[in-house]
Coordinates of C-alpha atoms in Angstrom, one line a residue:
Chain A
M246 CA 22.9 11.0 16.7
K247 CA 21.4 11.2 13.2
R248 CA 17.8 11.3 14.2
V249 CA 17.0 14.9 13.3
R250 CA 16.4 15.2 9.6
F251 CA 15.1 18.1 7.6
P252 CA 12.6 16.6 5.2
E253 CA 13.4 17.3 1.5
G254 CA 16.0 19.9 2.5
A255 CA 18.8 18.9 0.2
K256 CA 16.4 18.3 -2.7
I257 CA 15.2 21.9 -3.1
P258 CA 18.3 23.2 -5.0
A259 CA 18.3 20.2 -7.3
V260 CA 14.6 20.6 -8.1
A261 CA 15.1 24.3 -8.8
V262 CA 17.8 23.6 -11.3
L263 CA 15.7 21.0 -13.0
I264 CA 12.8 23.5 -13.3
M265 CA 15.1 26.2 -14.7
I266 CA 16.4 23.8 -17.3
A267 CA 12.9 22.6 -18.2
A268 CA 11.7 26.3 -18.5
L269 CA 14.6 27.3 -20.8
L270 CA 14.8 24.2 -22.9
P271 CA 12.3 25.2 -25.6
Q272 CA 14.3 28.4 -26.2
V273 CA 17.2 26.3 -27.6
L274 CA 15.2 23.5 -29.3
N275 CA 13.8 23.6 -32.8
Q276 CA 10.1 23.0 -33.6
Y277 CA 10.6 19.2 -34.1
W278 CA 12.3 18.6 -30.8
I279 CA 9.7 20.8 -28.9
A280 CA 7.0 18.6 -30.4
V281 CA 8.9 15.5 -29.2
C282 CA 9.2 17.0 -25.7
V283 CA 5.4 17.6 -25.7
S284 CA 4.8 14.0 -26.5
V285 CA 7.3 12.9 -23.9
G286 CA 5.5 15.2 -21.4
L287 CA 2.2 13.5 -22.1
G288 CA 3.9 10.1 -21.8
A289 CA 5.4 11.3 -18.5
L290 CA 2.0 12.4 -17.2
L291 CA 0.5 9.0 -18.1
S292 CA 3.4 7.1 -16.7
L293 CA 3.2 9.0 -13.4
S294 CA -0.5 8.2 -13.2
L295 CA 0.2 4.5 -13.9
N296 CA 2.9 4.6 -11.3
V297 CA 0.4 5.1 -8.6
I298 CA -1.3 1.9 -9.7
L299 CA 1.6 -0.2 -10.7
G300 CA 4.6 1.3 -8.9
Q301 CA 3.1 2.2 -5.6
A302 CA 0.2 -0.3 -5.1
G303 CA 1.8 -3.1 -7.2
I304 CA -1.4 -3.6 -9.2
F305 CA -0.5 -5.0 -12.7
N306 CA -2.5 -2.8 -15.0
M307 CA -1.6 -3.2 -18.7
G308 CA -4.8 -1.4 -19.9
H309 CA -4.0 2.1 -18.8
A310 CA -4.6 3.5 -22.3
A311 CA -8.3 2.7 -21.9
F312 CA -8.7 5.4 -19.2
Y313 CA -6.7 7.8 -21.3
A314 CA -9.1 7.1 -24.1
V315 CA -12.2 7.7 -22.0
G316 CA -10.8 11.0 -20.9
A317 CA -9.9 12.1 -24.4
Y318 CA -13.3 11.0 -25.9
V319 CA -15.3 12.6 -23.1
T320 CA -13.4 15.8 -23.8
A321 CA -13.8 15.6 -27.5
V322 CA -17.5 14.7 -27.4
L323 CA -18.5 17.4 -24.9
N324 CA -16.3 20.0 -26.6
T325 CA -17.4 19.4 -30.2
R326 CA -21.1 19.0 -29.4
L327 CA -21.7 21.4 -26.5
Q328 CA -18.8 23.8 -27.1
I329 CA -17.7 23.6 -23.5
P330 CA -14.1 25.0 -23.3
V331 CA -11.6 22.2 -23.3
L332 CA -9.8 22.9 -20.0
W333 CA -13.1 23.1 -18.2
L334 CA -13.6 19.5 -19.1
L335 CA -10.6 18.3 -17.1
P336 CA -12.8 17.4 -14.1
A337 CA -15.4 15.7 -16.3
A338 CA -12.7 13.7 -18.1
G339 CA -11.1 12.7 -14.8
A340 CA -14.4 11.8 -13.2
A341 CA -15.5 9.7 -16.2
A342 CA -12.3 7.8 -16.4
G343 CA -12.3 7.3 -12.6
L344 CA -15.9 6.0 -12.7
C345 CA -15.0 3.6 -15.5
A346 CA -12.1 2.4 -13.4
L347 CA -14.2 2.0 -10.3
L348 CA -16.9 -0.1 -12.2
V349 CA -14.3 -2.3 -13.9
A350 CA -11.9 -2.7 -11.0
R351 CA -14.4 -3.2 -8.1
P352 CA -15.1 -6.9 -8.9
I353 CA -11.5 -7.8 -9.9
I354 CA -9.3 -5.8 -7.6
H355 CA -8.7 -8.8 -5.2
L356 CA -7.3 -10.9 -8.1
R357 CA -3.7 -11.9 -8.0
G358 CA -1.3 -10.0 -10.2
D359 CA -1.3 -12.2 -13.3
Y360 CA -5.1 -12.6 -13.5
L361 CA -5.5 -8.9 -13.1
L362 CA -3.0 -8.2 -15.9
I363 CA -5.1 -10.3 -18.3
V364 CA -8.4 -8.6 -17.3
T365 CA -6.8 -5.1 -17.8
I366 CA -5.6 -6.2 -21.3
G367 CA -9.1 -7.1 -22.0
I368 CA -10.4 -3.8 -20.9
V369 CA -8.2 -1.8 -23.2
E370 CA -9.2 -3.9 -26.2
I371 CA -12.9 -3.6 -25.3
V372 CA -12.6 0.2 -25.1
R373 CA -10.7 0.4 -28.4
I374 CA -13.2 -1.8 -30.2
A375 CA -16.2 0.0 -28.7
L376 CA -14.7 3.3 -30.0
I377 CA -14.3 1.8 -33.5
N378 CA -17.9 0.6 -33.4
D379 CA -19.1 4.1 -32.7
V380 CA -20.9 3.4 -29.5
G381 CA -24.1 5.5 -29.2
G382 CA -23.1 7.3 -32.4
L383 CA -20.8 9.5 -30.3
T384 CA -17.3 8.4 -31.0
G385 CA -17.1 8.8 -34.8
G386 CA -16.0 5.2 -35.4
A387 CA -12.5 4.5 -36.8
N388 CA -12.2 8.1 -38.1
G389 CA -12.5 9.5 -34.6
I390 CA -13.5 13.0 -33.7
F391 CA -12.4 16.2 -35.5
G392 CA -12.3 19.8 -34.7
I393 CA -11.6 19.8 -31.0
A394 CA -11.1 23.4 -29.8
R395 CA -7.8 24.7 -28.7
P396 CA -7.5 25.3 -24.9
E397 CA -7.5 28.9 -23.5
I398 CA -5.8 30.0 -20.3
F399 CA -6.5 33.6 -19.1
G400 CA -7.6 34.6 -22.6
V401 CA -4.4 33.2 -24.2
R402 CA -5.2 30.6 -26.9
I403 CA -2.8 27.7 -26.6
R404 CA -2.0 26.8 -30.2
R405 CA 1.8 26.4 -30.8
D406 CA 3.8 23.5 -29.5
I407 CA 5.9 25.7 -27.3
Q408 CA 2.8 26.8 -25.5
F409 CA 1.7 23.2 -25.1
Y410 CA 5.2 22.4 -23.8
Y411 CA 4.7 24.7 -20.9
L412 CA 1.1 23.6 -20.3
I413 CA 1.9 19.9 -20.3
W414 CA 5.2 20.1 -18.4
G415 CA 3.4 22.4 -15.9
A416 CA 0.9 19.6 -15.4
V417 CA 3.7 17.2 -14.9
G418 CA 5.2 19.4 -12.3
L419 CA 1.9 19.7 -10.4
T420 CA 1.4 16.0 -10.6
V421 CA 4.8 15.3 -9.2
L422 CA 4.1 17.7 -6.3
L423 CA 0.7 16.2 -5.5
F424 CA 1.7 12.6 -5.9
S425 CA 4.9 13.0 -3.8
R426 CA 2.7 14.4 -1.1
L427 CA 0.4 11.5 -1.4
N428 CA 3.3 9.2 -1.1
R429 CA 4.3 10.9 2.1
S430 CA 1.0 10.2 3.7
R431 CA -1.1 7.5 5.3
V432 CA -2.4 6.4 1.9
G433 CA 1.1 6.2 0.3
R434 CA 2.3 4.2 3.3
A435 CA -0.6 1.8 3.1
L436 CA 0.1 1.2 -0.6
S437 CA 3.8 0.4 0.2
C438 CA 2.7 -2.1 2.8
I439 CA 0.2 -3.7 0.5
K440 CA 2.8 -4.0 -2.3
E441 CA 5.2 -5.6 0.2
D442 CA 2.8 -8.1 1.8
D443 CA -1.0 -7.7 1.4
I444 CA -1.9 -10.3 4.0
A445 CA 0.3 -8.6 6.6
A446 CA -1.3 -5.3 5.6
E447 CA -4.8 -6.6 6.1
G448 CA -3.8 -8.3 9.3
C449 CA -2.5 -5.0 10.8
G450 CA -5.6 -3.1 10.0
I451 CA -5.3 -1.7 6.5
D452 CA -8.3 -2.0 4.3
V453 CA -6.4 -3.6 1.4
A454 CA -9.3 -3.8 -1.2
R455 CA -10.3 -0.2 -0.5
C456 CA -6.7 1.2 -0.8
K457 CA -6.0 -0.7 -4.0
L458 CA -9.3 0.6 -5.5
L459 CA -8.4 4.1 -4.4
A460 CA -5.0 3.9 -6.1
F461 CA -6.6 2.4 -9.3
V462 CA -9.3 5.0 -9.5
L463 CA -6.9 7.9 -8.8
G464 CA -4.4 6.7 -11.4
A465 CA -7.2 6.2 -14.0
S466 CA -8.8 9.6 -13.4
W467 CA -5.4 11.2 -13.8
A468 CA -5.0 9.4 -17.1
G469 CA -8.4 10.7 -18.1
M470 CA -7.3 14.3 -17.4
A471 CA -4.1 13.6 -19.5
G472 CA -6.6 12.5 -22.2
T473 CA -8.1 16.0 -22.1
L474 CA -4.7 17.6 -22.7
F475 CA -4.0 15.1 -25.5
A476 CA -7.3 15.8 -27.2
A477 CA -6.7 19.6 -27.0
R478 CA -3.3 19.3 -28.5
M479 CA -4.1 17.0 -31.4
T480 CA -7.6 18.5 -32.1
I481 CA -8.3 15.1 -33.8
I482 CA -8.5 11.8 -31.9
S483 CA -9.1 8.3 -33.1
P484 CA -9.1 4.8 -31.6
G485 CA -5.6 4.2 -33.1
S486 CA -4.1 6.4 -30.3
F487 CA -5.2 4.2 -27.5
T488 CA -4.1 0.7 -28.3
F489 CA -2.8 -2.2 -26.2
W490 CA 0.7 -1.3 -27.4
D491 CA 0.4 2.2 -25.9
S492 CA -0.5 0.5 -22.6
V493 CA 2.5 -1.8 -22.8
L494 CA 4.8 1.2 -23.4
L495 CA 3.5 2.9 -20.3
F496 CA 4.0 -0.2 -18.4
A497 CA 7.5 -0.4 -19.6
A498 CA 8.2 3.2 -18.7
V499 CA 7.1 2.6 -15.1
I500 CA 9.0 -0.7 -14.7
L501 CA 12.1 0.7 -16.4
G502 CA 12.0 3.9 -14.2
G503 CA 11.7 1.8 -11.0
G504 CA 8.8 3.4 -9.3
S505 CA 10.1 6.7 -8.0
Q506 CA 8.7 9.8 -9.7
A507 CA 12.1 10.9 -11.1
G508 CA 12.6 7.4 -12.3
V509 CA 9.3 7.2 -14.0
I510 CA 9.8 10.5 -15.9
L511 CA 13.2 9.2 -17.0
G512 CA 11.5 6.0 -18.1
A513 CA 9.0 8.1 -20.1
F514 CA 12.0 9.8 -21.8
L515 CA 13.6 6.5 -22.7
V516 CA 10.4 4.9 -23.9
F517 CA 8.8 7.9 -25.8
G518 CA 11.8 10.1 -26.5
L519 CA 14.6 7.7 -27.3
P520 CA 12.9 6.2 -30.4
E521 CA 12.8 9.7 -31.9
I522 CA 16.5 10.2 -31.3
F523 CA 17.2 6.9 -33.1
R524 CA 14.7 7.7 -35.9
D525 CA 17.5 7.2 -38.5
F526 CA 17.7 3.6 -37.5
A527 CA 13.9 3.3 -37.8
S528 CA 13.9 -0.3 -38.9
A529 CA 16.1 -1.5 -36.0
R530 CA 14.4 0.7 -33.4
M531 CA 12.1 -1.8 -31.8
L532 CA 14.9 -4.4 -31.8
I533 CA 17.2 -2.0 -29.9
F534 CA 14.3 -1.1 -27.6
G535 CA 13.5 -4.7 -26.8
L536 CA 17.1 -5.6 -26.2
A537 CA 17.6 -2.6 -23.9
L538 CA 14.6 -3.7 -21.9
M539 CA 15.9 -7.3 -21.6
V540 CA 19.4 -6.1 -20.5
M541 CA 17.8 -3.8 -18.0
M542 CA 15.7 -6.6 -16.5
V543 CA 18.8 -8.8 -16.1
I544 CA 21.2 -6.2 -14.7
R545 CA 18.9 -4.0 -12.8
P546 CA 15.5 -5.6 -12.2
Q547 CA 14.5 -2.9 -9.6
G548 CA 14.5 -0.2 -12.3
I549 CA 16.8 2.8 -12.8
L550 CA 15.7 4.8 -9.8
P551 CA 13.7 2.8 -7.2
P552 CA 11.8 4.9 -4.7
G553 CA 13.8 6.1 -1.6
S554 CA 12.4 5.8 1.8
R555 CA 10.1 8.5 3.3
R556 CA 11.6 10.9 5.8
Y557 CA 10.0 11.5 9.2
D558 CA 10.7 14.4 11.5
T559 CA 11.5 12.6 14.7
G560 CA 13.4 15.6 16.0
F561 CA 11.0 15.7 19.0
L562 CA 12.7 12.6 20.3
S563 CA 16.1 14.3 20.8
R564 CA 14.4 17.4 22.1
R565 CA 12.6 15.3 24.7
E566 CA 15.8 13.5 25.6
R567 CA 17.6 16.8 26.1
A568 CA 14.8 18.1 28.2
A569 CA 15.0 15.0 30.4
G570 CA 18.8 15.4 30.6
D571 CA 19.2 11.9 29.4
G572 CA 22.6 11.3 27.9
R573 CA 21.7 8.1 26.1
T574 CA 22.6 7.8 22.4
Chain B
M1337 CA -20.9 -8.9 32.3
I1338 CA -20.2 -9.5 28.7
P1339 CA -16.9 -11.3 28.2
L1340 CA -14.2 -9.6 26.0
L1341 CA -14.1 -12.6 23.7
S1342 CA -16.3 -15.7 23.6
L1343 CA -16.3 -18.6 21.2
E1344 CA -19.5 -20.5 21.0
N1345 CA -19.5 -24.0 19.5
V1346 CA -17.0 -23.0 16.8
T1347 CA -16.2 -25.6 14.2
K1348 CA -13.9 -25.3 11.2
S1349 CA -12.9 -28.1 8.8
F1350 CA -10.6 -28.2 5.9
G1351 CA -11.8 -30.8 3.5
G1352 CA -12.1 -33.9 5.6
L1353 CA -10.0 -32.6 8.5
I1354 CA -11.8 -31.1 11.4
A1355 CA -9.3 -28.6 12.6
V1356 CA -11.5 -27.0 15.3
N1357 CA -14.4 -29.1 16.6
D1358 CA -17.2 -27.5 18.6
V1359 CA -14.9 -25.3 20.7
S1360 CA -16.3 -22.9 23.2
F1361 CA -14.5 -20.6 25.7
R1362 CA -14.5 -17.2 27.2
V1363 CA -11.8 -14.7 27.7
E1364 CA -12.5 -12.0 30.4
E1365 CA -11.1 -8.5 30.2
G1366 CA -7.6 -8.2 31.6
G1367 CA -5.1 -10.9 32.1
I1368 CA -2.9 -13.2 30.0
V1369 CA -4.5 -16.3 28.5
G1370 CA -2.5 -19.1 26.9
I1371 CA -3.8 -21.6 24.3
I1372 CA -1.7 -24.8 24.4
G1373 CA -1.9 -28.2 22.9
P1374 CA 0.2 -30.6 20.8
N1375 CA 1.2 -29.8 17.2
G1376 CA -1.8 -29.8 14.9
A1377 CA -4.3 -29.3 17.8
G1378 CA -5.9 -26.4 16.0
K1379 CA -4.4 -23.5 18.1
T1380 CA -3.4 -21.3 15.1
T1381 CA -6.7 -22.1 13.4
V1382 CA -8.6 -20.7 16.4
F1383 CA -6.5 -17.5 16.2
N1384 CA -7.1 -17.3 12.5
L1385 CA -10.9 -17.7 13.1
V1386 CA -10.8 -14.9 15.7
T1387 CA -8.8 -12.5 13.4
G1388 CA -11.0 -13.1 10.4
N1389 CA -8.5 -14.9 8.2
Y1390 CA -10.8 -17.9 8.3
A1391 CA -14.6 -18.1 8.6
P1392 CA -16.0 -20.7 10.9
D1393 CA -18.3 -23.4 9.4
N1394 CA -20.4 -23.3 12.5
G1395 CA -20.8 -21.4 15.7
D1396 CA -20.2 -17.8 16.6
I1397 CA -17.3 -15.6 17.8
L1398 CA -18.3 -12.6 19.8
F1399 CA -16.0 -9.7 20.7
R1400 CA -17.6 -7.5 23.4
G1401 CA -20.9 -9.0 22.3
T1402 CA -20.4 -8.2 18.6
S1403 CA -20.1 -11.1 16.2
L1404 CA -16.8 -11.2 14.3
V1405 CA -18.0 -13.8 11.9
G1406 CA -18.1 -12.6 8.3
R1407 CA -15.9 -9.5 9.0
K1408 CA -12.7 -8.9 7.2
P1409 CA -9.4 -9.0 9.1
H1410 CA -8.9 -5.2 8.9
E1411 CA -12.4 -4.6 10.4
I1412 CA -11.6 -6.8 13.3
V1413 CA -8.4 -4.9 13.9
S1414 CA -10.4 -1.7 14.1
L1415 CA -12.8 -3.3 16.5
G1416 CA -9.8 -3.8 18.8
V1417 CA -8.3 -7.2 18.1
A1418 CA -4.6 -7.0 17.0
R1419 CA -2.4 -9.9 16.2
T1420 CA 1.1 -11.1 15.4
F1421 CA 1.9 -13.9 13.0
Q1422 CA 3.5 -17.3 13.7
S1423 CA 5.9 -16.8 10.8
I1424 CA 6.8 -13.1 11.3
R1425 CA 5.1 -10.9 8.7
L1426 CA 6.6 -7.5 8.7
F1427 CA 7.2 -5.2 5.8
P1428 CA 10.9 -6.0 5.5
S1429 CA 12.0 -3.3 3.1
L1430 CA 10.2 -0.5 5.0
P1431 CA 11.8 1.3 7.9
V1432 CA 11.0 0.1 11.4
L1433 CA 9.1 3.3 12.1
E1434 CA 6.8 2.8 9.1
N1435 CA 6.1 -0.8 10.2
V1436 CA 4.6 0.6 13.4
L1437 CA 2.8 3.4 11.5
A1438 CA 1.1 0.7 9.4
G1439 CA -0.5 -0.5 12.6
R1440 CA -1.7 3.0 13.3
H1441 CA -3.3 3.3 9.9
C1442 CA -6.8 2.1 11.0
R1443 CA -6.9 4.9 13.7
M1444 CA -6.1 7.6 11.2
N1445 CA -8.7 9.4 9.0
A1446 CA -6.9 11.4 6.3
G1447 CA -8.5 10.6 3.0
L1448 CA -7.1 10.9 -0.5
I1449 CA -7.6 14.6 -1.0
A1450 CA -6.3 15.5 2.5
S1451 CA -3.3 13.3 1.8
M1452 CA -2.6 14.9 -1.6
F1453 CA -2.8 18.4 -0.3
H1454 CA -1.3 17.8 3.2
S1455 CA -4.2 19.7 4.9
P1456 CA -3.5 21.0 8.4
A1457 CA -5.6 18.3 10.0
Q1458 CA -3.6 15.7 8.0
R1459 CA -0.3 17.2 9.2
R1460 CA -1.5 17.1 12.8
E1461 CA -2.7 13.6 12.5
E1462 CA 0.6 12.5 10.9
R1463 CA 2.7 14.1 13.6
A1464 CA 0.6 12.5 16.4
A1465 CA 0.9 9.1 14.6
V1466 CA 4.7 9.4 14.4
E1467 CA 4.9 10.3 18.1
R1468 CA 2.7 7.4 19.0
A1469 CA 4.7 5.0 16.8
V1470 CA 7.9 6.2 18.5
R1471 CA 6.3 5.6 21.9
E1472 CA 5.4 2.1 21.0
L1473 CA 8.9 1.5 19.8
E1474 CA 10.2 2.8 23.2
F1475 CA 7.8 0.5 24.9
V1476 CA 9.3 -2.6 23.2
G1477 CA 12.8 -1.1 23.3
L1478 CA 13.5 -0.6 19.6
T1479 CA 14.1 3.2 19.5
D1480 CA 17.6 2.7 18.3
F1481 CA 16.5 1.1 15.1
L1482 CA 13.8 3.7 13.9
E1483 CA 15.3 4.2 10.5
D1484 CA 16.6 0.7 9.8
R1485 CA 14.8 -1.6 7.5
A1486 CA 12.7 -4.1 9.4
G1487 CA 14.3 -6.9 7.4
N1488 CA 17.7 -6.0 8.9
L1489 CA 16.6 -6.5 12.5
S1490 CA 17.6 -9.6 14.5
Y1491 CA 15.0 -12.3 14.8
G1492 CA 14.1 -11.4 18.4
N1493 CA 13.7 -7.8 17.5
R1494 CA 11.5 -8.6 14.6
R1495 CA 9.1 -10.3 17.0
L1496 CA 9.2 -7.2 19.2
L1497 CA 8.5 -5.0 16.2
E1498 CA 5.5 -7.0 15.3
I1499 CA 4.2 -6.5 18.8
A1500 CA 4.8 -2.8 18.6
R1501 CA 2.9 -2.7 15.3
A1502 CA 0.0 -4.5 16.9
L1503 CA 0.0 -2.2 19.9
A1504 CA -0.1 0.9 17.7
S1505 CA -3.7 0.0 16.6
D1506 CA -5.0 0.6 20.2
P1507 CA -6.2 -3.0 20.7
A1508 CA -8.3 -4.3 23.6
L1509 CA -7.1 -7.8 22.9
I1510 CA -3.7 -8.7 21.4
I1511 CA -3.2 -12.2 20.0
L1512 CA 0.4 -13.5 19.9
D1513 CA 1.1 -16.6 17.8
E1514 CA 4.1 -18.3 19.3
P1515 CA 5.9 -15.0 20.4
A1516 CA 8.9 -16.9 21.8
G1517 CA 9.3 -19.2 18.8
S1518 CA 13.1 -19.5 18.1
M1519 CA 14.0 -17.0 20.7
N1520 CA 17.0 -17.6 23.0
Q1521 CA 16.9 -17.4 26.8
P1522 CA 17.6 -13.6 27.2
E1523 CA 15.2 -12.7 24.4
T1524 CA 12.5 -14.8 26.1
A1525 CA 13.1 -13.1 29.4
V1526 CA 12.6 -9.7 27.6
L1527 CA 9.4 -11.1 26.1
V1528 CA 8.0 -12.2 29.4
R1529 CA 8.5 -8.7 30.9
L1530 CA 7.0 -7.2 27.8
V1531 CA 3.9 -9.4 27.8
R1532 CA 3.3 -8.5 31.4
A1533 CA 3.8 -4.8 30.7
V1534 CA 1.2 -5.1 27.9
R1535 CA -1.2 -6.6 30.3
D1536 CA -0.5 -3.8 32.8
R1537 CA -1.6 -1.3 30.1
G1538 CA -5.0 -2.9 30.4
I1539 CA -4.7 -4.9 27.2
T1540 CA -5.8 -8.5 27.4
V1541 CA -3.2 -10.9 26.0
M1542 CA -3.9 -14.2 24.3
L1543 CA -1.0 -16.3 23.2
I1544 CA -0.1 -19.6 21.7
E1545 CA 3.2 -21.0 23.0
H1546 CA 5.1 -24.2 22.9
D1547 CA 7.6 -23.2 25.6
M1548 CA 5.7 -24.7 28.6
G1549 CA 8.0 -22.9 31.1
L1550 CA 7.0 -19.6 29.6
V1551 CA 3.3 -20.5 29.5
M1552 CA 3.2 -21.6 33.2
Q1553 CA 5.2 -18.5 34.2
V1554 CA 3.1 -15.8 32.5
C1555 CA -0.4 -17.2 31.8
E1556 CA -3.2 -16.6 34.3
K1557 CA -5.5 -18.9 32.4
L1558 CA -4.9 -21.8 30.0
I1559 CA -7.1 -23.3 27.3
V1560 CA -5.9 -26.8 26.2
L1561 CA -6.7 -28.1 22.7
E1562 CA -6.2 -31.6 21.3
Y1563 CA -7.2 -32.7 17.9
G1564 CA -9.4 -29.6 17.6
V1565 CA -11.3 -30.3 20.8
K1566 CA -11.0 -28.3 24.0
I1567 CA -10.0 -30.7 26.7
A1568 CA -9.5 -28.4 29.6
D1569 CA -9.4 -24.7 30.6
G1570 CA -8.6 -23.0 33.9
P1571 CA -5.7 -21.6 35.9
P1572 CA -2.3 -23.2 35.1
D1573 CA -2.1 -25.2 38.3
A1574 CA -5.5 -26.8 37.8
V1575 CA -4.7 -27.5 34.1
R1576 CA -1.3 -29.0 35.0
S1577 CA -2.9 -31.5 37.3
D1578 CA -5.7 -32.4 34.9
P1579 CA -5.2 -36.1 33.9
R1580 CA -6.4 -35.6 30.3
V1581 CA -3.9 -32.8 29.8
I1582 CA -1.1 -34.8 31.3
E1583 CA -1.9 -37.7 29.0
A1584 CA -2.4 -35.5 25.9
Y1585 CA 0.5 -33.1 26.3
L1586 CA 2.6 -32.7 29.3
G1587 CA 2.9 -36.4 29.8
Q1588 CA 4.9 -36.7 26.6
D1589 CA 7.6 -34.5 27.9
D1590 CA 8.2 -36.2 31.2

């Protein structure tokens, strides 16, 4: 009988090894590669947040950079004008991005995938153009905002890339932990059902519109918080960092990765890290990237690492059967 | 006493076609009610009106005195009306157990934050939901397939799984749309026993079925539709001898 399962049991050593490698990596890398790893970390954070929307709920969102921008700009404006410490602004950035997502998605969340895709493309363009047009005199137009303060944790000022490496990959780790718990819950299950067949989901009692909205707002507010980390690292932000193209790359990272968290992080490495490795072939980079995506879609359309199934502790069944002295298998 | 379900002059048309025309009937608590009628008589439309997939053009649908008109399907499920689909609609790539847990969703409360942090209340609720889902699978006899994907089940077992999923939502009324469709003889026998066992749990069963043998065997009351109009209702024996019914439906077989 294979019913008794220990959830996550076998995964623990593998995760521990990965954390060790991630912790020791900056000690062997040079400045340049640490900087690349920091960018990949931000990409991974954003891809994980998009994964809740796209991978788990199946909502086609190609405007994710819009929420990243909202978080980054809220952080930049509040920090430069009111001198609020950057990391304290994480909740504000998350809330602002989440609120924007709520307002925007509420009327369109019931739309079919392709229509939704077009609307989200519209959103990211609207946000970018609004930032360039210096809405409310707050965003600094095309030049953006300068002089965002460095973050401080327990009195340590985070300045060097190696420090950002630990900050951002720590955030990635926390995100993986929280989102994998979310996945193994009522909400995560509901999203899987909706992605599979939304009419059946509604018909068996799942509030489809509410769950989709929940996923959209959560993913967006997470992207907003990633925006805070981005603003803190760059100290200068401008509309050029939040284009439609950035949204497409995030979309590609999630689709390429296949929807599991490990897959999505791998996808972020491929999309944001690989181009750096092939910098010598700069002119052919996009060609290779596009080709790789096409090949991928043909030979493995489900992505590199599609999500596995959730585990449930049904051990009580065999205990009960033993107690009843029932020999059925 | 307020009936469990009552339709009052319900009309629904699609373009020029009147699928359900001024239909009224009542379903009392307890028992097994069958809706029969020739193809295209509007049986599935009636079900879709009750479950909120369609809104009636006219008339009212009351469940325990509360109007269901204008409510979304998921709200109607939480009020206590569960359904199965004519063309089975499971979540084929998800495990059997999760399909049943999906039916339990509307009776669970854990929100986003509790789900992300796995709060003690969330863990308790989750454990109870899994136990309940397993009990429903025991009830329909699918415990051996807990971890299989729903899409890998045999046709008959998929029907049973849909019933287990509906039962997990604690319904007072369960609506089965052609539960014996494409089932073989032994599978149908299992289904008959199951439908009776569901009734014995105090859950009212409403079903559409083409297999007249099965309908006459299990149903305690029949409602007969033809061209969207109700032409008869009552106990099977009375309906069987109703001349309009014989002409419209049964007469064609003999």
